[in-house]
mmCIF file of C-alpha atoms in Angstrom:
data_model
loop_
_atom_site.group_PDB
_atom_site.id
_atom_site.type_symbol
_atom_site.label_atom_id
_atom_site.label_comp_id
_atom_site.label_asym_id
_atom_site.label_seq_id
_atom_site.Cartn_x
_atom_site.Cartn_y
_atom_site.Cartn_z
ATOM 1 C CA MET A 676 -46.596 7.176 -2.287
ATOM 2 C CA ASP A 677 -47.774 4.767 -5.001
ATOM 3 C CA LEU A 678 -49.455 2.022 -3.024
ATOM 4 C CA GLU A 679 -51.118 0.189 -5.893
ATOM 5 C CA LYS A 680 -48.032 -2.022 -6.304
ATOM 6 C CA CYS A 681 -48.715 -3.307 -2.787
ATOM 7 C CA ILE A 682 -51.995 -4.881 -3.858
ATOM 8 C CA SER A 683 -50.361 -7.312 -6.296
ATOM 9 C CA PRO A 684 -46.629 -7.264 -5.544
ATOM 10 C CA ASP A 685 -45.747 -9.984 -8.056
ATOM 11 C CA GLY A 686 -48.120 -8.975 -10.837
ATOM 12 C CA GLY A 687 -51.855 -9.006 -11.349
ATOM 13 C CA ASP A 688 -52.606 -12.600 -10.450
ATOM 14 C CA ARG A 689 -52.688 -12.339 -6.658
ATOM 15 C CA CYS A 690 -54.022 -9.733 -4.328
ATOM 16 C CA PHE A 691 -52.501 -9.279 -0.869
ATOM 17 C CA PRO A 692 -50.822 -12.666 -0.432
ATOM 18 C CA PHE A 693 -51.422 -14.045 3.071
ATOM 19 C CA LEU A 694 -50.362 -17.713 2.946
ATOM 20 C CA PHE A 695 -46.807 -18.838 2.248
ATOM 21 C CA MET A 696 -45.404 -22.368 2.021
ATOM 22 C CA GLU A 697 -41.898 -23.779 1.898
ATOM 23 C CA VAL A 698 -41.564 -27.479 1.211
ATOM 24 C CA LYS A 699 -38.352 -29.402 1.835
ATOM 25 C CA LYS A 700 -37.438 -32.905 0.733
ATOM 26 C CA GLU A 701 -37.797 -35.934 2.961
ATOM 27 C CA ALA A 702 -36.328 -35.304 6.424
ATOM 28 C CA ALA A 703 -34.593 -32.036 5.524
ATOM 29 C CA ASP A 704 -34.054 -29.549 8.325
ATOM 30 C CA LEU A 705 -36.913 -27.058 8.343
ATOM 31 C CA GLN A 706 -34.806 -24.189 9.703
ATOM 32 C CA ALA A 707 -33.626 -23.173 6.211
ATOM 33 C CA ALA A 708 -37.246 -22.838 5.104
ATOM 34 C CA TYR A 709 -38.250 -20.430 7.853
ATOM 35 C CA LEU A 710 -36.300 -17.396 6.608
ATOM 36 C CA PRO A 711 -37.943 -17.016 3.167
ATOM 37 C CA ASN A 712 -41.375 -17.381 4.771
ATOM 38 C CA LEU A 713 -40.516 -14.866 7.491
ATOM 39 C CA ASN A 714 -39.426 -12.359 4.861
ATOM 40 C CA ASN A 715 -42.528 -12.940 2.711
ATOM 41 C CA ALA A 716 -44.906 -12.723 5.662
ATOM 42 C CA SER A 717 -43.316 -9.508 6.947
ATOM 43 C CA GLN A 718 -43.498 -7.908 3.496
ATOM 44 C CA ALA A 719 -47.132 -8.968 3.097
ATOM 45 C CA LEU A 720 -48.035 -7.471 6.481
ATOM 46 C CA HIS A 721 -46.178 -4.272 5.611
ATOM 47 C CA ASN A 722 -48.085 -3.964 2.304
ATOM 48 C CA MET A 723 -51.415 -4.461 4.064
ATOM 49 C CA TYR A 724 -50.386 -1.976 6.751
ATOM 50 C CA LEU A 725 -49.766 0.741 4.151
ATOM 51 C CA TRP A 726 -53.284 0.334 2.797
ATOM 52 C CA MET A 727 -54.978 -0.006 6.159
ATOM 53 C CA ALA A 728 -53.116 3.096 7.369
ATOM 54 C CA ARG A 729 -54.338 4.998 4.318
ATOM 55 C CA ALA A 730 -57.890 3.985 5.266
ATOM 56 C CA GLY A 731 -57.263 4.951 8.914
ATOM 57 C CA GLN A 732 -57.965 1.397 10.075
ATOM 58 C CA PHE A 733 -55.126 0.874 12.546
ATOM 59 C CA ASP A 734 -57.165 -1.039 15.130
ATOM 60 C CA ASP A 735 -58.507 -3.522 12.578
ATOM 61 C CA PHE A 736 -55.028 -4.011 11.185
ATOM 62 C CA PHE A 737 -53.289 -4.706 14.476
ATOM 63 C CA ASN A 738 -56.132 -6.730 15.995
ATOM 64 C CA ARG A 739 -57.424 -8.758 13.058
ATOM 65 C CA ILE A 740 -54.935 -9.026 10.181
ATOM 66 C CA ARG A 741 -52.878 -12.223 10.160
ATOM 67 C CA VAL A 742 -50.575 -13.891 7.633
ATOM 68 C CA PHE A 743 -49.760 -17.601 7.694
ATOM 69 C CA SER A 744 -46.655 -19.532 6.751
ATOM 70 C CA LEU A 745 -46.294 -23.284 6.512
ATOM 71 C CA VAL A 746 -43.016 -25.162 6.418
ATOM 72 C CA PHE A 747 -42.948 -28.881 5.915
ATOM 73 C CA ASN A 748 -41.026 -31.912 4.790
ATOM 74 C CA ALA A 749 -42.100 -35.533 4.455
ATOM 75 C CA GLN A 750 -42.413 -35.907 8.237
ATOM 76 C CA ASP A 751 -43.130 -32.628 9.989
ATOM 77 C CA LEU A 752 -45.315 -29.623 9.366
ATOM 78 C CA SER A 753 -44.997 -26.294 11.149
ATOM 79 C CA VAL A 754 -47.371 -23.345 11.024
ATOM 80 C CA ARG A 755 -46.616 -19.763 11.940
ATOM 81 C CA VAL A 756 -49.280 -17.119 12.423
ATOM 82 C CA HIS A 757 -47.726 -13.712 11.742
ATOM 83 C CA ARG A 758 -49.073 -10.369 12.923
ATOM 84 C CA ALA A 759 -47.903 -6.796 13.183
ATOM 85 C CA ALA A 760 -47.358 -5.036 16.491
ATOM 86 C CA ARG A 761 -47.255 -1.341 17.276
ATOM 87 C CA LEU A 762 -43.840 0.012 18.193
ATOM 88 C CA PRO A 763 -43.477 2.754 20.835
ATOM 89 C CA VAL A 764 -42.061 5.115 18.222
ATOM 90 C CA ASP A 765 -43.974 5.545 14.951
ATOM 91 C CA GLY A 766 -43.835 2.241 13.091
ATOM 92 C CA ILE A 767 -44.589 -1.430 13.220
ATOM 93 C CA GLY A 768 -42.789 -4.606 14.193
ATOM 94 C CA PHE A 769 -43.602 -8.162 13.283
ATOM 95 C CA ARG A 770 -44.367 -11.082 15.589
ATOM 96 C CA PHE A 771 -45.383 -14.676 15.073
ATOM 97 C CA ALA A 772 -46.669 -17.623 17.048
ATOM 98 C CA GLU A 773 -45.400 -21.028 15.999
ATOM 99 C CA TYR A 774 -47.428 -24.212 16.054
ATOM 100 C CA ARG A 775 -46.162 -27.673 15.288
ATOM 101 C CA PRO A 776 -49.403 -29.596 15.348
ATOM 102 C CA LEU A 777 -48.507 -32.233 12.816
ATOM 103 C CA ALA A 778 -45.478 -34.409 13.460
ATOM 104 C CA ARG A 779 -45.753 -37.465 11.268
ATOM 105 C CA TYR A 780 -48.713 -35.920 9.498
ATOM 106 C CA ASP A 781 -50.572 -37.406 6.564
ATOM 107 C CA ARG A 782 -51.912 -35.703 3.471
ATOM 108 C CA ASP A 783 -55.460 -35.433 4.804
ATOM 109 C CA GLN A 784 -54.300 -33.652 7.964
ATOM 110 C CA ALA A 785 -52.270 -31.166 5.925
ATOM 111 C CA CYS A 786 -55.208 -30.519 3.595
ATOM 112 C CA VAL A 787 -57.574 -29.934 6.518
ATOM 113 C CA LEU A 788 -55.107 -27.457 8.031
ATOM 114 C CA VAL A 789 -54.701 -25.454 4.810
ATOM 115 C CA SER A 790 -58.431 -25.630 4.135
ATOM 116 C CA SER A 791 -59.244 -24.254 7.582
ATOM 117 C CA ILE A 792 -56.864 -21.310 7.058
ATOM 118 C CA LEU A 793 -58.450 -20.561 3.693
ATOM 119 C CA LYS A 794 -62.073 -21.019 4.769
ATOM 120 C CA ASN A 795 -62.126 -19.939 8.397
ATOM 121 C CA TYR A 796 -59.779 -16.983 8.214
ATOM 122 C CA ALA A 797 -59.170 -15.907 4.624
ATOM 123 C CA ALA A 798 -62.697 -16.201 3.271
ATOM 124 C CA GLU A 799 -64.598 -15.338 6.438
ATOM 125 C CA GLU A 800 -62.461 -12.586 7.934
ATOM 126 C CA LEU A 801 -59.514 -11.326 5.881
ATOM 127 C CA HIS A 802 -61.419 -10.917 2.621
ATOM 128 C CA ARG A 803 -64.194 -9.005 4.356
ATOM 129 C CA ILE A 804 -61.761 -6.663 6.124
ATOM 130 C CA LEU A 805 -59.687 -5.931 3.046
ATOM 131 C CA LYS A 806 -62.654 -5.528 0.743
ATOM 132 C CA ARG A 807 -64.411 -3.105 3.050
ATOM 133 C CA ARG A 808 -61.347 -1.098 4.058
ATOM 134 C CA ILE A 809 -59.093 -1.148 1.019
ATOM 135 C CA TRP A 810 -61.674 -0.434 -1.660
ATOM 136 C CA ARG A 811 -62.947 2.449 0.417
ATOM 137 C CA SER A 812 -59.474 3.983 0.434
ATOM 138 C CA LEU A 813 -58.946 3.335 -3.277
ATOM 139 C CA GLY A 814 -61.919 5.369 -4.286
ATOM 140 C CA LYS A 815 -64.503 4.367 -6.841
ATOM 141 C CA LYS A 816 -62.549 5.302 -9.980
ATOM 142 C CA THR A 817 -59.378 3.410 -9.037
ATOM 143 C CA HIS A 818 -61.450 0.410 -7.975
ATOM 144 C CA GLU A 819 -63.254 0.366 -11.336
ATOM 145 C CA LEU A 820 -59.929 0.593 -13.218
ATOM 146 C CA TRP A 821 -58.480 -2.283 -11.216
ATOM 147 C CA VAL A 822 -61.556 -4.488 -11.734
ATOM 148 C CA SER A 823 -61.557 -3.664 -15.448
ATOM 149 C CA ALA A 824 -57.872 -4.600 -15.778
ATOM 150 C CA ARG A 825 -58.503 -7.907 -13.993
ATOM 151 C CA ARG A 826 -61.339 -8.759 -16.397
ATOM 152 C CA LYS A 827 -59.084 -8.215 -19.427
ATOM 153 C CA GLN A 828 -56.557 -10.820 -18.278
ATOM 154 C CA PRO A 829 -56.864 -14.200 -19.996
ATOM 155 C CA GLU A 830 -58.460 -16.867 -17.865
ATOM 156 C CA THR A 831 -56.132 -19.584 -16.647
ATOM 157 C CA ARG A 832 -57.491 -23.110 -16.635
ATOM 158 C CA ILE A 833 -55.820 -26.037 -14.984
ATOM 159 C CA GLN A 834 -56.642 -29.418 -16.420
ATOM 160 C CA SER A 835 -55.727 -32.774 -15.027
ATOM 161 C CA ALA A 836 -55.247 -35.919 -17.018
#
């Protein structure tokens, strides 16, 4: 099975997406925003599972890999922490815990929440797990090809006025 498409499912700009956001206008019902995030989070977990399985890292995957989804409008913000669970028969299922910590939130609270996901989980834990496990399963040659391809892409700069 060609698993390299699972690393960057939407092209070469992202690697193993783990944070998804749906934003709705004003006081819009958040229920409609949950389904796209649920689908994206499940697909992201499945892609990571394929690679972790290739590396034989089932325990790390089930115990430590998490994907986050945020849904918010002008008043409420909801966070889901998604994980995979072993099924009795060969396979995986997906579970999530939902948190609604920020009713009537402000911008600073939302930024702190996203920042803590990025710093405390993504940078400190997820990156380390994936780097150690995934690159090992890729092998040195494939890893070098992937890094080389990433270097050839033009750099994107965002400028503000």
